[in-house]
PDB file of C-alpha atoms in Angstrom:
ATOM      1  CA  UNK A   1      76.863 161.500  27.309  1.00 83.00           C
ATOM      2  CA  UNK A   2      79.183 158.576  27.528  1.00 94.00           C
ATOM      3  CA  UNK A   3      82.677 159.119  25.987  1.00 95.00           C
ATOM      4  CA  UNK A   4      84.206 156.381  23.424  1.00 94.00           C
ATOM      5  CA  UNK A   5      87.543 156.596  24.045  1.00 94.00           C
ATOM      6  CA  UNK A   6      90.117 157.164  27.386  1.00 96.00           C
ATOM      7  CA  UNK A   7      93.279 157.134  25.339  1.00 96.00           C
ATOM      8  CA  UNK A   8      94.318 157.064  21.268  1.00 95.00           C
ATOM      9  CA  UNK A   9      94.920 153.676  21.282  1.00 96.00           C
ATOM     10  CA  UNK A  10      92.385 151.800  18.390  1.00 94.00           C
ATOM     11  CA  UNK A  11      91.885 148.332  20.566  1.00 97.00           C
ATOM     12  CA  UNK A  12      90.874 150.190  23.797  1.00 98.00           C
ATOM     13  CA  UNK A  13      89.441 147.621  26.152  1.00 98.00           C
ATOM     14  CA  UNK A  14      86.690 148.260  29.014  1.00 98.00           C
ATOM     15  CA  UNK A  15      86.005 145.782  31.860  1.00 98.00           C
ATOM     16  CA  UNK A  16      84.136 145.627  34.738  1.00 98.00           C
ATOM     17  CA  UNK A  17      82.400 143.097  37.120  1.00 98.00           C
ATOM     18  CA  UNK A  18      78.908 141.745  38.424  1.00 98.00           C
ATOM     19  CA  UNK A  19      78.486 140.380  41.738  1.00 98.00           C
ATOM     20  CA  UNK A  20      80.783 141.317  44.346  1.00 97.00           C
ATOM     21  CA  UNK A  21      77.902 141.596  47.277  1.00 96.00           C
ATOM     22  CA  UNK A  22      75.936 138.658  46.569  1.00 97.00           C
ATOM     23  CA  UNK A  23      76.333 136.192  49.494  1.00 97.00           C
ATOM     24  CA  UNK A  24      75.974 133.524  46.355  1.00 98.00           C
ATOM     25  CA  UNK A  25      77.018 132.239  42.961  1.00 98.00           C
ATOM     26  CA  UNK A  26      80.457 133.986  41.289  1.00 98.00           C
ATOM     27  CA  UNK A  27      81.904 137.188  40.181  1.00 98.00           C
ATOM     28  CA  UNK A  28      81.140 138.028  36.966  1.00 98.00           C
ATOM     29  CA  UNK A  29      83.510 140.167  34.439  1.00 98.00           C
ATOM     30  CA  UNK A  30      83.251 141.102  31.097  1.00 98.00           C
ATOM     31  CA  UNK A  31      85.917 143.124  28.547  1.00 98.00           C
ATOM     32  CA  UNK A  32      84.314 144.460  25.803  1.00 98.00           C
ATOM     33  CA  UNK A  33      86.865 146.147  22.588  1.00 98.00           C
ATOM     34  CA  UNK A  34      84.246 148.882  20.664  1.00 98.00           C
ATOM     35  CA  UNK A  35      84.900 150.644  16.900  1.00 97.00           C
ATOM     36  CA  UNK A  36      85.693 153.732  16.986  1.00 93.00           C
ATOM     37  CA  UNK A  37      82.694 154.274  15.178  1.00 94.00           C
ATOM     38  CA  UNK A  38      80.185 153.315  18.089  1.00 96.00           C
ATOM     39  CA  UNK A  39      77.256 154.757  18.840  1.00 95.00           C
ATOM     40  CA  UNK A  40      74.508 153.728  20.859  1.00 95.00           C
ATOM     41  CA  UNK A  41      71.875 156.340  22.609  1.00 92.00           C
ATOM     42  CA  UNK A  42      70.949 154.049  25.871  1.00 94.00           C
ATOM     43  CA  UNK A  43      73.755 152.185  26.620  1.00 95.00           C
ATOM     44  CA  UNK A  44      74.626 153.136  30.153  1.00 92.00           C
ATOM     45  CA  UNK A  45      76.152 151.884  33.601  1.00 85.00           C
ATOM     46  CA  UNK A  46      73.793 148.252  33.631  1.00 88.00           C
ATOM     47  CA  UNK A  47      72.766 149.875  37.253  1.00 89.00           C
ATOM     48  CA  UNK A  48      71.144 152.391  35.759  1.00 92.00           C
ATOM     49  CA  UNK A  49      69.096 150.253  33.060  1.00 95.00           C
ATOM     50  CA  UNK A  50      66.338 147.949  33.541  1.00 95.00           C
ATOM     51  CA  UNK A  51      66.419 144.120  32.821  1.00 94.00           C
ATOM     52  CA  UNK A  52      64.534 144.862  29.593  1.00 96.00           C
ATOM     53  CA  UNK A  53      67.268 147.530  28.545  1.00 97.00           C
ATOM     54  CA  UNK A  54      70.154 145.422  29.431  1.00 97.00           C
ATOM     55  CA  UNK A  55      68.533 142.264  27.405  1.00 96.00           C
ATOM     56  CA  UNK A  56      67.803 144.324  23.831  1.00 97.00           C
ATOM     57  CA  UNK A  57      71.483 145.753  24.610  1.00 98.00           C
ATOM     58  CA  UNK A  58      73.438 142.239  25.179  1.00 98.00           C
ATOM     59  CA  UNK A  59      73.050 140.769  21.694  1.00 98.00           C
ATOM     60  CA  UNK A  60      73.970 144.630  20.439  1.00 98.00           C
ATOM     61  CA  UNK A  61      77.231 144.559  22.167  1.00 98.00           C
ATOM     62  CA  UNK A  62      78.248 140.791  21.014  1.00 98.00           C
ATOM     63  CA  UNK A  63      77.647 142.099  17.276  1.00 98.00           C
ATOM     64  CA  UNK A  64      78.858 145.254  17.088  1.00 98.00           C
ATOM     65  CA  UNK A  65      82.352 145.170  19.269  1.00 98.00           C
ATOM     66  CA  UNK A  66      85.269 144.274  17.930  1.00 98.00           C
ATOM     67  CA  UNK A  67      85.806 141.757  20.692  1.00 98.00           C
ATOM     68  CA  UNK A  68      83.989 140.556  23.802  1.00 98.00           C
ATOM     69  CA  UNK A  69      84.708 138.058  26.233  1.00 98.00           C
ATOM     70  CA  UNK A  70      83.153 136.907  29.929  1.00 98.00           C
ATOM     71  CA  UNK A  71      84.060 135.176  32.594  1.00 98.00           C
ATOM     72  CA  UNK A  72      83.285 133.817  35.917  1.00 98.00           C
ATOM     73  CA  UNK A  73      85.103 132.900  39.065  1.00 98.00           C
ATOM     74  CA  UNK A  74      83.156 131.389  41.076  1.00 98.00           C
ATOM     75  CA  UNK A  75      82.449 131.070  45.029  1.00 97.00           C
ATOM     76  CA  UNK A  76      85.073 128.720  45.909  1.00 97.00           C
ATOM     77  CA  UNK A  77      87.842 130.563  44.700  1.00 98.00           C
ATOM     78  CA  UNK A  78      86.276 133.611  46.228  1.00 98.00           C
ATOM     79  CA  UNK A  79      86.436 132.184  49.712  1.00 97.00           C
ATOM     80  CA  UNK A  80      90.173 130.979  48.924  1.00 97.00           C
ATOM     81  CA  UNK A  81      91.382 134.252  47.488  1.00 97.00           C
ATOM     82  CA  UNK A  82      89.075 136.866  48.471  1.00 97.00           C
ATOM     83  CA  UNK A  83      86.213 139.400  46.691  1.00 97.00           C
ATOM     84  CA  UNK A  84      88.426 141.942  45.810  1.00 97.00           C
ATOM     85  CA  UNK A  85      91.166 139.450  44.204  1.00 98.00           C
ATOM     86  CA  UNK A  86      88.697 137.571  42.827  1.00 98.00           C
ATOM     87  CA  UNK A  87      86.921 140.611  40.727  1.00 98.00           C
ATOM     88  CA  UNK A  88      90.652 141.421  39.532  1.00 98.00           C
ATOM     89  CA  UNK A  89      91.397 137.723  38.251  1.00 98.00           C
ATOM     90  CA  UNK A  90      87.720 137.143  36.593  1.00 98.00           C
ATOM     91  CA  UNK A  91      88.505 141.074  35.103  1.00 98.00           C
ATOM     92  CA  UNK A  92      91.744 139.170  34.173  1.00 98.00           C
ATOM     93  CA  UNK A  93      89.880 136.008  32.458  1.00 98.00           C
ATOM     94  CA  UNK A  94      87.595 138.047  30.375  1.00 98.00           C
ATOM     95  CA  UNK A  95      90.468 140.045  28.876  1.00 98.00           C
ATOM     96  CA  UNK A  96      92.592 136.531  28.370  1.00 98.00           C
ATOM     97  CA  UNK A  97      89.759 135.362  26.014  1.00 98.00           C
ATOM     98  CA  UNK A  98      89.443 138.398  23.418  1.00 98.00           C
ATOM     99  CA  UNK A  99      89.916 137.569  20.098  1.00 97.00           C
ATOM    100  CA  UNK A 100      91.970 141.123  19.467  1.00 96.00           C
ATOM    101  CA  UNK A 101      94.287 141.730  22.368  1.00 96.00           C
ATOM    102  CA  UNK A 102      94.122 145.039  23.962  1.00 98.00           C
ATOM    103  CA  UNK A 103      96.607 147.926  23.781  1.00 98.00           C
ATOM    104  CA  UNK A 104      94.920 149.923  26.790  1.00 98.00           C
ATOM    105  CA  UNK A 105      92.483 148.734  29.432  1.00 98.00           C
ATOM    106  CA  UNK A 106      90.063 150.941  31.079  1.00 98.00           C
ATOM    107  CA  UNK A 107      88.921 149.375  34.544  1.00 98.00           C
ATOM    108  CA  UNK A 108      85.640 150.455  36.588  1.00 97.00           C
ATOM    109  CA  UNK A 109      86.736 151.226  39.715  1.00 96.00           C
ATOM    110  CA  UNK A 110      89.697 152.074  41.670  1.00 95.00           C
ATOM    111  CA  UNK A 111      91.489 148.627  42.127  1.00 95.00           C
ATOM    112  CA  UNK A 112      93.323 146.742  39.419  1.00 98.00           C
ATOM    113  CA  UNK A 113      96.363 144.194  38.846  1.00 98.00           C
ATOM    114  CA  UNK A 114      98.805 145.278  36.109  1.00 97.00           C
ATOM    115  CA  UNK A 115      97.571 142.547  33.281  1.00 98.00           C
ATOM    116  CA  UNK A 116     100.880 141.314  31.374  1.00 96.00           C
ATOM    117  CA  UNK A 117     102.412 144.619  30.387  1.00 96.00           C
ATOM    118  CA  UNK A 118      99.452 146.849  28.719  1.00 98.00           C
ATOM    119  CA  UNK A 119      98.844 150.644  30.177  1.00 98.00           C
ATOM    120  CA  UNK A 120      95.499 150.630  32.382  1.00 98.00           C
ATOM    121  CA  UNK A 121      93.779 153.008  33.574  1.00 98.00           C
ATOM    122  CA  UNK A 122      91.231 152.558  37.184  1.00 98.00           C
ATOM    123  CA  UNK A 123      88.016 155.339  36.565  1.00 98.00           C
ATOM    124  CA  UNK A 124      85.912 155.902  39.490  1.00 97.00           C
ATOM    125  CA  UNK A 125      81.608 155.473  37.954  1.00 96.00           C
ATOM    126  CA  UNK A 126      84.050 154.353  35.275  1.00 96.00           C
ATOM    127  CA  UNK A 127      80.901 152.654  33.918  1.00 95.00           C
ATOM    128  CA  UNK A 128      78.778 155.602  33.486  1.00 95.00           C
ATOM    129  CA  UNK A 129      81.114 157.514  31.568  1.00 96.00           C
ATOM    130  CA  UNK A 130      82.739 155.192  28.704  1.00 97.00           C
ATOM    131  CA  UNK A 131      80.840 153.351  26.667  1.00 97.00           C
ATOM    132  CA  UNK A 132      82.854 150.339  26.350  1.00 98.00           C
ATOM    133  CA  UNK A 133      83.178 149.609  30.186  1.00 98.00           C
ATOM    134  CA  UNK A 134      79.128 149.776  30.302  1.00 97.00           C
ATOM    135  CA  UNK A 135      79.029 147.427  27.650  1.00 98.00           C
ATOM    136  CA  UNK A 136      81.054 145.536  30.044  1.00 98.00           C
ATOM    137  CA  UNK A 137      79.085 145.822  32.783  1.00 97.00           C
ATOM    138  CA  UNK A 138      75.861 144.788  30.710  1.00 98.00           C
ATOM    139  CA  UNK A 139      77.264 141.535  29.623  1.00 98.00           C
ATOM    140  CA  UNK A 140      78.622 140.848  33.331  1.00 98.00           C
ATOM    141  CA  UNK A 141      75.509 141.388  34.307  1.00 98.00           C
ATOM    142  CA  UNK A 142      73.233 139.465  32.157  1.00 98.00           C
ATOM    143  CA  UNK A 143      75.464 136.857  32.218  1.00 98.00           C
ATOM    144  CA  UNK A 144      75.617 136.347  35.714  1.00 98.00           C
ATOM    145  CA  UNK A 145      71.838 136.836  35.906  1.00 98.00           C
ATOM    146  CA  UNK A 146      71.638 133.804  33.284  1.00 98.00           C
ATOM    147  CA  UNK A 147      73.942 131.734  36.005  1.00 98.00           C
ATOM    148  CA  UNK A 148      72.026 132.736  38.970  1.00 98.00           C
ATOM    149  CA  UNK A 149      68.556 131.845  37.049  1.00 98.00           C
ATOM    150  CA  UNK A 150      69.781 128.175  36.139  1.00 98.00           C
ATOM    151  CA  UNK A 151      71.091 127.315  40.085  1.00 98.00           C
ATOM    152  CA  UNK A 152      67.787 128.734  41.098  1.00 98.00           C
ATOM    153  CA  UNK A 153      66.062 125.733  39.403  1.00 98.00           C
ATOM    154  CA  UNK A 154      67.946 123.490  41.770  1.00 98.00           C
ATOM    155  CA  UNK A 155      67.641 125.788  44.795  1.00 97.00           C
ATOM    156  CA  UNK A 156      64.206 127.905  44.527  1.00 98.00           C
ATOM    157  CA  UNK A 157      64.057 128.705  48.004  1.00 98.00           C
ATOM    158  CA  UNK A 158      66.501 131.077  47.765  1.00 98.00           C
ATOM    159  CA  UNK A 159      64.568 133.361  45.050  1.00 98.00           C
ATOM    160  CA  UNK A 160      68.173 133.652  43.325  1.00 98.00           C
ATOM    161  CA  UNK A 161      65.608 134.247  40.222  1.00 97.00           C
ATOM    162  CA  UNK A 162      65.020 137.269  41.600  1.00 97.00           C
ATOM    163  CA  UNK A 163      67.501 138.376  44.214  1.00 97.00           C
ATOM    164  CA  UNK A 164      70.420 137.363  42.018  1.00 98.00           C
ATOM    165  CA  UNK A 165      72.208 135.980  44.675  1.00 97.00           C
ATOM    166  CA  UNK A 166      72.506 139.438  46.673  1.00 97.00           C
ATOM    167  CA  UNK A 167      71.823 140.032  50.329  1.00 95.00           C
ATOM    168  CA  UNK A 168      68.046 140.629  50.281  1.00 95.00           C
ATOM    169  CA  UNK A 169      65.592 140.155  53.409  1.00 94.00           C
ATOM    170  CA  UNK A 170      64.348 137.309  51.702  1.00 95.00           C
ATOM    171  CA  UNK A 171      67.276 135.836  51.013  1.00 97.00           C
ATOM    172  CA  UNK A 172      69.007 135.909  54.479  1.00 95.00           C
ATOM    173  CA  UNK A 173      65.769 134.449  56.062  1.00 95.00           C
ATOM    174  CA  UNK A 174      65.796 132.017  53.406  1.00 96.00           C
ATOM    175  CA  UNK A 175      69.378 130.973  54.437  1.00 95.00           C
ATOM    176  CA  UNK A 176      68.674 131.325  58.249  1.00 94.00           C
ATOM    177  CA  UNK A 177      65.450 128.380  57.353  1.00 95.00           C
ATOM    178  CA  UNK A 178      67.720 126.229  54.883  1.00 96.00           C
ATOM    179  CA  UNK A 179      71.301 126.673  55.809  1.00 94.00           C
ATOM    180  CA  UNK A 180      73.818 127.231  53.020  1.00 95.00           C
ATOM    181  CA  UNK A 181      74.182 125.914  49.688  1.00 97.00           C
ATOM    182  CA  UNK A 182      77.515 124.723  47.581  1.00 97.00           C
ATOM    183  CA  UNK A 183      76.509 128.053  45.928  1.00 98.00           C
ATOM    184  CA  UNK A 184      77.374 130.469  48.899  1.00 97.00           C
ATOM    185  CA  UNK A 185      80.440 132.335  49.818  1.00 97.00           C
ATOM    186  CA  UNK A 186      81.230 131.118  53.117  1.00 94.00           C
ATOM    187  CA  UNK A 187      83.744 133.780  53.851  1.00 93.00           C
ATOM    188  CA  UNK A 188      80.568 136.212  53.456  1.00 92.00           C
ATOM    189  CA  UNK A 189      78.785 137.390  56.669  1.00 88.00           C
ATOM    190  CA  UNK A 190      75.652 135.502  55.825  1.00 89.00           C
ATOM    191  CA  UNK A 191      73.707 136.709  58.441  1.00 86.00           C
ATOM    192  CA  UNK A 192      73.899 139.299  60.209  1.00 76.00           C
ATOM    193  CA  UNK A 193      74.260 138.078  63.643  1.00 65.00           C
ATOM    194  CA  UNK A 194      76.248 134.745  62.491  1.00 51.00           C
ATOM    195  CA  UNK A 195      74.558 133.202  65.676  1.00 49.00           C
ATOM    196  CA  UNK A 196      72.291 130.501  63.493  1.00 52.00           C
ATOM    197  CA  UNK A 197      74.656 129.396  61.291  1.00 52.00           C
ATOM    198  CA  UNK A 198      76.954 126.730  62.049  1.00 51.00           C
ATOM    199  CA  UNK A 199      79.794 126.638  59.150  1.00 51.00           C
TER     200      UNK A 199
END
């Protein structure tokens, strides 16, 4: 059972990220604000849920939080700044955009930046036990999955429709036929041996 609430503050925020393997596209985040009075029986850590799930849940979430915001940071400023520092500042973006600003933040993970001067907290599987960090990984996800399925159009060979961008079988041989796109993190190992691609 997922708890509501970390702390006693009312305009508790969760945030998490999408992403951070792919060899492609940007890191997603998401910060999500819920009512105290939320409830919802199969919202869960988007991992755990199946496309379906995490589509009926999306326009759930965007209704019934207080506030919501996403953002992406995308593969350019990845290779300039890193993964990790990358998930921190799009984690950063989403909770710049809220409508209500947060008192607390609860972070999946283990690695955050302080954000201006509000008390955080980092929770290991963060997203499978609070319901508002969940939330933010749904909307991460689904909106990254909506990015990744509009570049596919322009780069189908890749099967980001499907693969999402991550490092699938298909998707390093794909690379290894085709090269790289403007889409691809070129401080990402690629492939695995590094000795077919030319960067």
């Amino acid at each position: 059972m997922l708890l509501l609430r970390h702390s006693n503050f009312n305009f508790e925020c969760g945030t998490d990220e999408a992403g951070r393997g792919c060899l492609a596209g940007p890191v997603t985040a998401a910060a999500v604000i819920l009512p105290k009075d939320f409830k919802n029986s199969i919202l869960n850590d988007s991992k755990q849920l199946s496309e379906k799930k995490r589509e009926l849940l999306k326009p759930i979430i965007e209704l019934e939080s207080v506030t919501f915001s996403v953002a992406h940071v995308f593969q350019e400023e990845i290779d300039k700044i890193n993964i990790l520092n990358a998930s921190i500042l799009a984690m950063h973006k989403s909770i710049d955009s809220l409508d209500t600003p947060p008192e607390f933040i609860i972070v999946d993970g283990n690695k955050f930046k302080p954000y201006r001067d509000i008390p955080f907290e980092t929770i290991i599987k963060g997203d499978s036990k609070y319901l508002s960090i969940a939330a933010a990984s749904v909307l991460a996800k689904t909106y990254r999955d909506i990015y990744m399925n509009k570049i596919h159009e322009e780069f189908p060979m890749y099967n980001w429709k499907k693969n999402k961008g991550y490092p699938t079988k298909e998707h390093r041989e794909a690379i290894k036929k085709y090269g790289i796109t403007k889409y691809h993190r070129t401080s990402f190992r690629l492939l695995p041996e590094q000795l077919t691609l030319n960067l």
